[in-house]
Amino acid sequence: MSRSSPSACSALKVIFLDIDGVLSSFGIRGLCGTRLDLFADIIKQTGAEVVLSSTWRHPHCREQRMRLQQELGKRDVEFFGMTPILDKPVG
Protein backbone atom coordinates (compact mmCIF):
# COMPACT_ATOMS: atom_id res chain seq x y z
CA MET A 1 0.00 0.00 0.00
CA SER A 2 1.45 3.36 -0.96
CA ARG A 3 1.42 6.36 1.31
CA SER A 4 -0.41 9.52 0.35
CA SER A 5 1.67 12.24 -1.22
CA PRO A 6 2.03 15.50 0.74
CA SER A 7 -0.29 17.26 -1.71
CA ALA A 8 -3.03 14.70 -0.99
CA CYS A 9 -2.88 15.72 2.68
CA SER A 10 -3.71 19.29 1.82
CA ALA A 11 -7.24 18.38 0.78
CA LEU A 12 -10.19 20.14 2.39
CA LYS A 13 -10.69 19.05 6.00
CA VAL A 14 -14.25 19.22 7.32
CA ILE A 15 -15.70 18.68 10.77
CA PHE A 16 -19.43 17.96 10.84
CA LEU A 17 -20.44 19.47 14.15
CA ASP A 18 -23.23 18.38 16.44
CA ILE A 19 -23.83 20.68 19.40
CA ASP A 20 -25.77 18.79 22.09
CA GLY A 21 -23.37 16.73 24.15
CA VAL A 22 -20.37 18.16 22.27
CA LEU A 23 -20.25 21.90 22.95
CA SER A 24 -23.10 21.85 25.44
CA SER A 25 -23.99 19.31 28.11
CA PHE A 26 -27.19 17.32 28.04
CA GLY A 27 -29.64 18.60 30.61
CA ILE A 28 -27.77 21.89 31.01
CA ARG A 29 -28.77 24.94 29.03
CA GLY A 30 -25.99 26.84 27.41
CA LEU A 31 -22.66 26.33 25.81
CA CYS A 32 -19.58 25.19 27.68
CA GLY A 33 -16.73 27.72 27.40
CA THR A 34 -14.05 25.09 28.00
CA ARG A 35 -15.45 22.89 25.23
CA LEU A 36 -15.69 25.87 22.87
CA ASP A 37 -12.05 26.70 23.58
CA LEU A 38 -10.95 23.11 22.93
CA PHE A 39 -12.99 22.96 19.73
CA ALA A 40 -11.47 26.23 18.52
CA ASP A 41 -8.00 24.83 19.21
CA ILE A 42 -8.81 21.75 17.12
CA ILE A 43 -9.98 23.94 14.24
CA LYS A 44 -6.88 26.13 14.40
CA GLN A 45 -4.48 23.18 14.62
CA THR A 46 -6.08 21.21 11.79
CA GLY A 47 -7.23 24.02 9.51
CA ALA A 48 -10.56 22.21 9.20
CA GLU A 49 -13.78 23.85 8.06
CA VAL A 50 -16.89 23.56 10.25
CA VAL A 51 -20.20 22.32 8.90
CA LEU A 52 -23.10 22.51 11.33
CA SER A 53 -24.89 19.17 11.36
CA SER A 54 -27.19 19.51 14.33
CA THR A 55 -30.80 20.29 15.15
CA TRP A 56 -29.40 23.76 15.85
CA ARG A 57 -29.39 24.34 12.06
CA HIS A 58 -33.23 24.25 11.99
CA PRO A 59 -35.17 27.54 11.81
CA HIS A 60 -36.69 27.08 15.28
CA CYS A 61 -33.15 27.11 16.78
CA ARG A 62 -32.10 30.39 15.20
CA GLU A 63 -31.42 32.13 18.52
CA GLN A 64 -29.23 29.28 19.78
CA ARG A 65 -27.37 29.17 16.45
CA MET A 66 -26.75 32.92 16.53
CA ARG A 67 -25.40 32.64 20.09
CA LEU A 68 -23.15 29.77 18.99
CA GLN A 69 -21.86 31.76 16.02
CA GLN A 70 -21.15 34.68 18.34
CA GLU A 71 -19.21 32.49 20.79
CA LEU A 72 -17.25 30.77 18.03
CA GLY A 73 -16.57 34.14 16.39
CA LYS A 74 -14.88 35.30 19.60
CA ARG A 75 -12.51 32.39 19.03
CA ASP A 76 -12.01 33.16 15.30
CA VAL A 77 -14.07 30.17 14.15
CA GLU A 78 -16.84 30.45 11.54
CA PHE A 79 -19.19 28.01 9.88
CA PHE A 80 -18.31 26.85 6.40
CA GLY A 81 -21.92 25.74 5.98
CA MET A 82 -24.76 23.60 7.29
CA THR A 83 -26.03 20.21 6.23
CA PRO A 84 -29.34 20.44 4.41
CA ILE A 85 -32.64 19.89 6.17
CA LEU A 86 -34.38 17.07 4.33
CA ASP A 87 -38.16 16.96 4.03
CA LYS A 88 -38.23 13.18 3.82
CA PRO A 89 -36.04 10.51 5.37
CA VAL A 90 -33.40 9.11 3.03
CA GLY A 91 -33.31 5.39 2.40
PDB file of C-alpha atoms in Angstrom:
ATOM      1  CA  MET A   1       0.000   0.000   0.000  1.00  0.00           C
ATOM      2  CA  SER A   2       1.450   3.360  -0.956  1.00  0.00           C
ATOM      3  CA  ARG A   3       1.424   6.365   1.305  1.00  0.00           C
ATOM      4  CA  SER A   4      -0.406   9.520   0.346  1.00  0.00           C
ATOM      5  CA  SER A   5       1.672  12.237  -1.224  1.00  0.00           C
ATOM      6  CA  PRO A   6       2.028  15.503   0.737  1.00  0.00           C
ATOM      7  CA  SER A   7      -0.286  17.260  -1.709  1.00  0.00           C
ATOM      8  CA  ALA A   8      -3.028  14.704  -0.989  1.00  0.00           C
ATOM      9  CA  CYS A   9      -2.876  15.716   2.677  1.00  0.00           C
ATOM     10  CA  SER A  10      -3.711  19.293   1.815  1.00  0.00           C
ATOM     11  CA  ALA A  11      -7.238  18.377   0.782  1.00  0.00           C
ATOM     12  CA  LEU A  12     -10.187  20.135   2.389  1.00  0.00           C
ATOM     13  CA  LYS A  13     -10.694  19.049   5.999  1.00  0.00           C
ATOM     14  CA  VAL A  14     -14.247  19.217   7.317  1.00  0.00           C
ATOM     15  CA  ILE A  15     -15.705  18.678  10.766  1.00  0.00           C
ATOM     16  CA  PHE A  16     -19.432  17.955  10.836  1.00  0.00           C
ATOM     17  CA  LEU A  17     -20.440  19.467  14.145  1.00  0.00           C
ATOM     18  CA  ASP A  18     -23.235  18.381  16.438  1.00  0.00           C
ATOM     19  CA  ILE A  19     -23.831  20.680  19.399  1.00  0.00           C
ATOM     20  CA  ASP A  20     -25.770  18.794  22.086  1.00  0.00           C
ATOM     21  CA  GLY A  21     -23.367  16.726  24.154  1.00  0.00           C
ATOM     22  CA  VAL A  22     -20.373  18.158  22.274  1.00  0.00           C
ATOM     23  CA  LEU A  23     -20.248  21.898  22.946  1.00  0.00           C
ATOM     24  CA  SER A  24     -23.101  21.846  25.442  1.00  0.00           C
ATOM     25  CA  SER A  25     -23.987  19.311  28.106  1.00  0.00           C
ATOM     26  CA  PHE A  26     -27.188  17.316  28.044  1.00  0.00           C
ATOM     27  CA  GLY A  27     -29.641  18.603  30.606  1.00  0.00           C
ATOM     28  CA  ILE A  28     -27.765  21.887  31.015  1.00  0.00           C
ATOM     29  CA  ARG A  29     -28.773  24.937  29.028  1.00  0.00           C
ATOM     30  CA  GLY A  30     -25.994  26.842  27.407  1.00  0.00           C
ATOM     31  CA  LEU A  31     -22.658  26.325  25.807  1.00  0.00           C
ATOM     32  CA  CYS A  32     -19.576  25.188  27.684  1.00  0.00           C
ATOM     33  CA  GLY A  33     -16.733  27.724  27.399  1.00  0.00           C
ATOM     34  CA  THR A  34     -14.050  25.086  27.995  1.00  0.00           C
ATOM     35  CA  ARG A  35     -15.449  22.890  25.228  1.00  0.00           C
ATOM     36  CA  LEU A  36     -15.695  25.875  22.874  1.00  0.00           C
ATOM     37  CA  ASP A  37     -12.046  26.704  23.579  1.00  0.00           C
ATOM     38  CA  LEU A  38     -10.953  23.106  22.931  1.00  0.00           C
ATOM     39  CA  PHE A  39     -12.988  22.962  19.727  1.00  0.00           C
ATOM     40  CA  ALA A  40     -11.471  26.235  18.519  1.00  0.00           C
ATOM     41  CA  ASP A  41      -7.998  24.833  19.208  1.00  0.00           C
ATOM     42  CA  ILE A  42      -8.806  21.754  17.117  1.00  0.00           C
ATOM     43  CA  ILE A  43      -9.976  23.942  14.240  1.00  0.00           C
ATOM     44  CA  LYS A  44      -6.879  26.127  14.404  1.00  0.00           C
ATOM     45  CA  GLN A  45      -4.485  23.175  14.620  1.00  0.00           C
ATOM     46  CA  THR A  46      -6.083  21.211  11.785  1.00  0.00           C
ATOM     47  CA  GLY A  47      -7.228  24.021   9.515  1.00  0.00           C
ATOM     48  CA  ALA A  48     -10.560  22.214   9.196  1.00  0.00           C
ATOM     49  CA  GLU A  49     -13.778  23.851   8.057  1.00  0.00           C
ATOM     50  CA  VAL A  50     -16.885  23.561  10.254  1.00  0.00           C
ATOM     51  CA  VAL A  51     -20.202  22.322   8.900  1.00  0.00           C
ATOM     52  CA  LEU A  52     -23.097  22.510  11.328  1.00  0.00           C
ATOM     53  CA  SER A  53     -24.887  19.170  11.359  1.00  0.00           C
ATOM     54  CA  SER A  54     -27.194  19.511  14.326  1.00  0.00           C
ATOM     55  CA  THR A  55     -30.797  20.289  15.146  1.00  0.00           C
ATOM     56  CA  TRP A  56     -29.397  23.756  15.848  1.00  0.00           C
ATOM     57  CA  ARG A  57     -29.395  24.339  12.063  1.00  0.00           C
ATOM     58  CA  HIS A  58     -33.231  24.252  11.994  1.00  0.00           C
ATOM     59  CA  PRO A  59     -35.165  27.545  11.809  1.00  0.00           C
ATOM     60  CA  HIS A  60     -36.692  27.084  15.282  1.00  0.00           C
ATOM     61  CA  CYS A  61     -33.152  27.110  16.779  1.00  0.00           C
ATOM     62  CA  ARG A  62     -32.102  30.392  15.199  1.00  0.00           C
ATOM     63  CA  GLU A  63     -31.418  32.133  18.520  1.00  0.00           C
ATOM     64  CA  GLN A  64     -29.227  29.279  19.784  1.00  0.00           C
ATOM     65  CA  ARG A  65     -27.370  29.165  16.453  1.00  0.00           C
ATOM     66  CA  MET A  66     -26.754  32.920  16.533  1.00  0.00           C
ATOM     67  CA  ARG A  67     -25.396  32.642  20.087  1.00  0.00           C
ATOM     68  CA  LEU A  68     -23.148  29.771  18.995  1.00  0.00           C
ATOM     69  CA  GLN A  69     -21.861  31.757  16.016  1.00  0.00           C
ATOM     70  CA  GLN A  70     -21.154  34.678  18.339  1.00  0.00           C
ATOM     71  CA  GLU A  71     -19.210  32.493  20.790  1.00  0.00           C
ATOM     72  CA  LEU A  72     -17.245  30.768  18.031  1.00  0.00           C
ATOM     73  CA  GLY A  73     -16.574  34.139  16.387  1.00  0.00           C
ATOM     74  CA  LYS A  74     -14.880  35.304  19.597  1.00  0.00           C
ATOM     75  CA  ARG A  75     -12.512  32.386  19.026  1.00  0.00           C
ATOM     76  CA  ASP A  76     -12.006  33.159  15.305  1.00  0.00           C
ATOM     77  CA  VAL A  77     -14.072  30.172  14.147  1.00  0.00           C
ATOM     78  CA  GLU A  78     -16.836  30.452  11.542  1.00  0.00           C
ATOM     79  CA  PHE A  79     -19.191  28.011   9.884  1.00  0.00           C
ATOM     80  CA  PHE A  80     -18.309  26.846   6.400  1.00  0.00           C
ATOM     81  CA  GLY A  81     -21.920  25.740   5.975  1.00  0.00           C
ATOM     82  CA  MET A  82     -24.759  23.604   7.292  1.00  0.00           C
ATOM     83  CA  THR A  83     -26.031  20.214   6.227  1.00  0.00           C
ATOM     84  CA  PRO A  84     -29.344  20.435   4.409  1.00  0.00           C
ATOM     85  CA  ILE A  85     -32.636  19.886   6.170  1.00  0.00           C
ATOM     86  CA  LEU A  86     -34.380  17.069   4.331  1.00  0.00           C
ATOM     87  CA  ASP A  87     -38.163  16.962   4.032  1.00  0.00           C
ATOM     88  CA  LYS A  88     -38.227  13.178   3.823  1.00  0.00           C
ATOM     89  CA  PRO A  89     -36.039  10.507   5.370  1.00  0.00           C
ATOM     90  CA  VAL A  90     -33.396   9.107   3.027  1.00  0.00           C
ATOM     91  CA  GLY A  91     -33.308   5.394   2.396  1.00  0.00           C
TER      92      GLY A  91
END
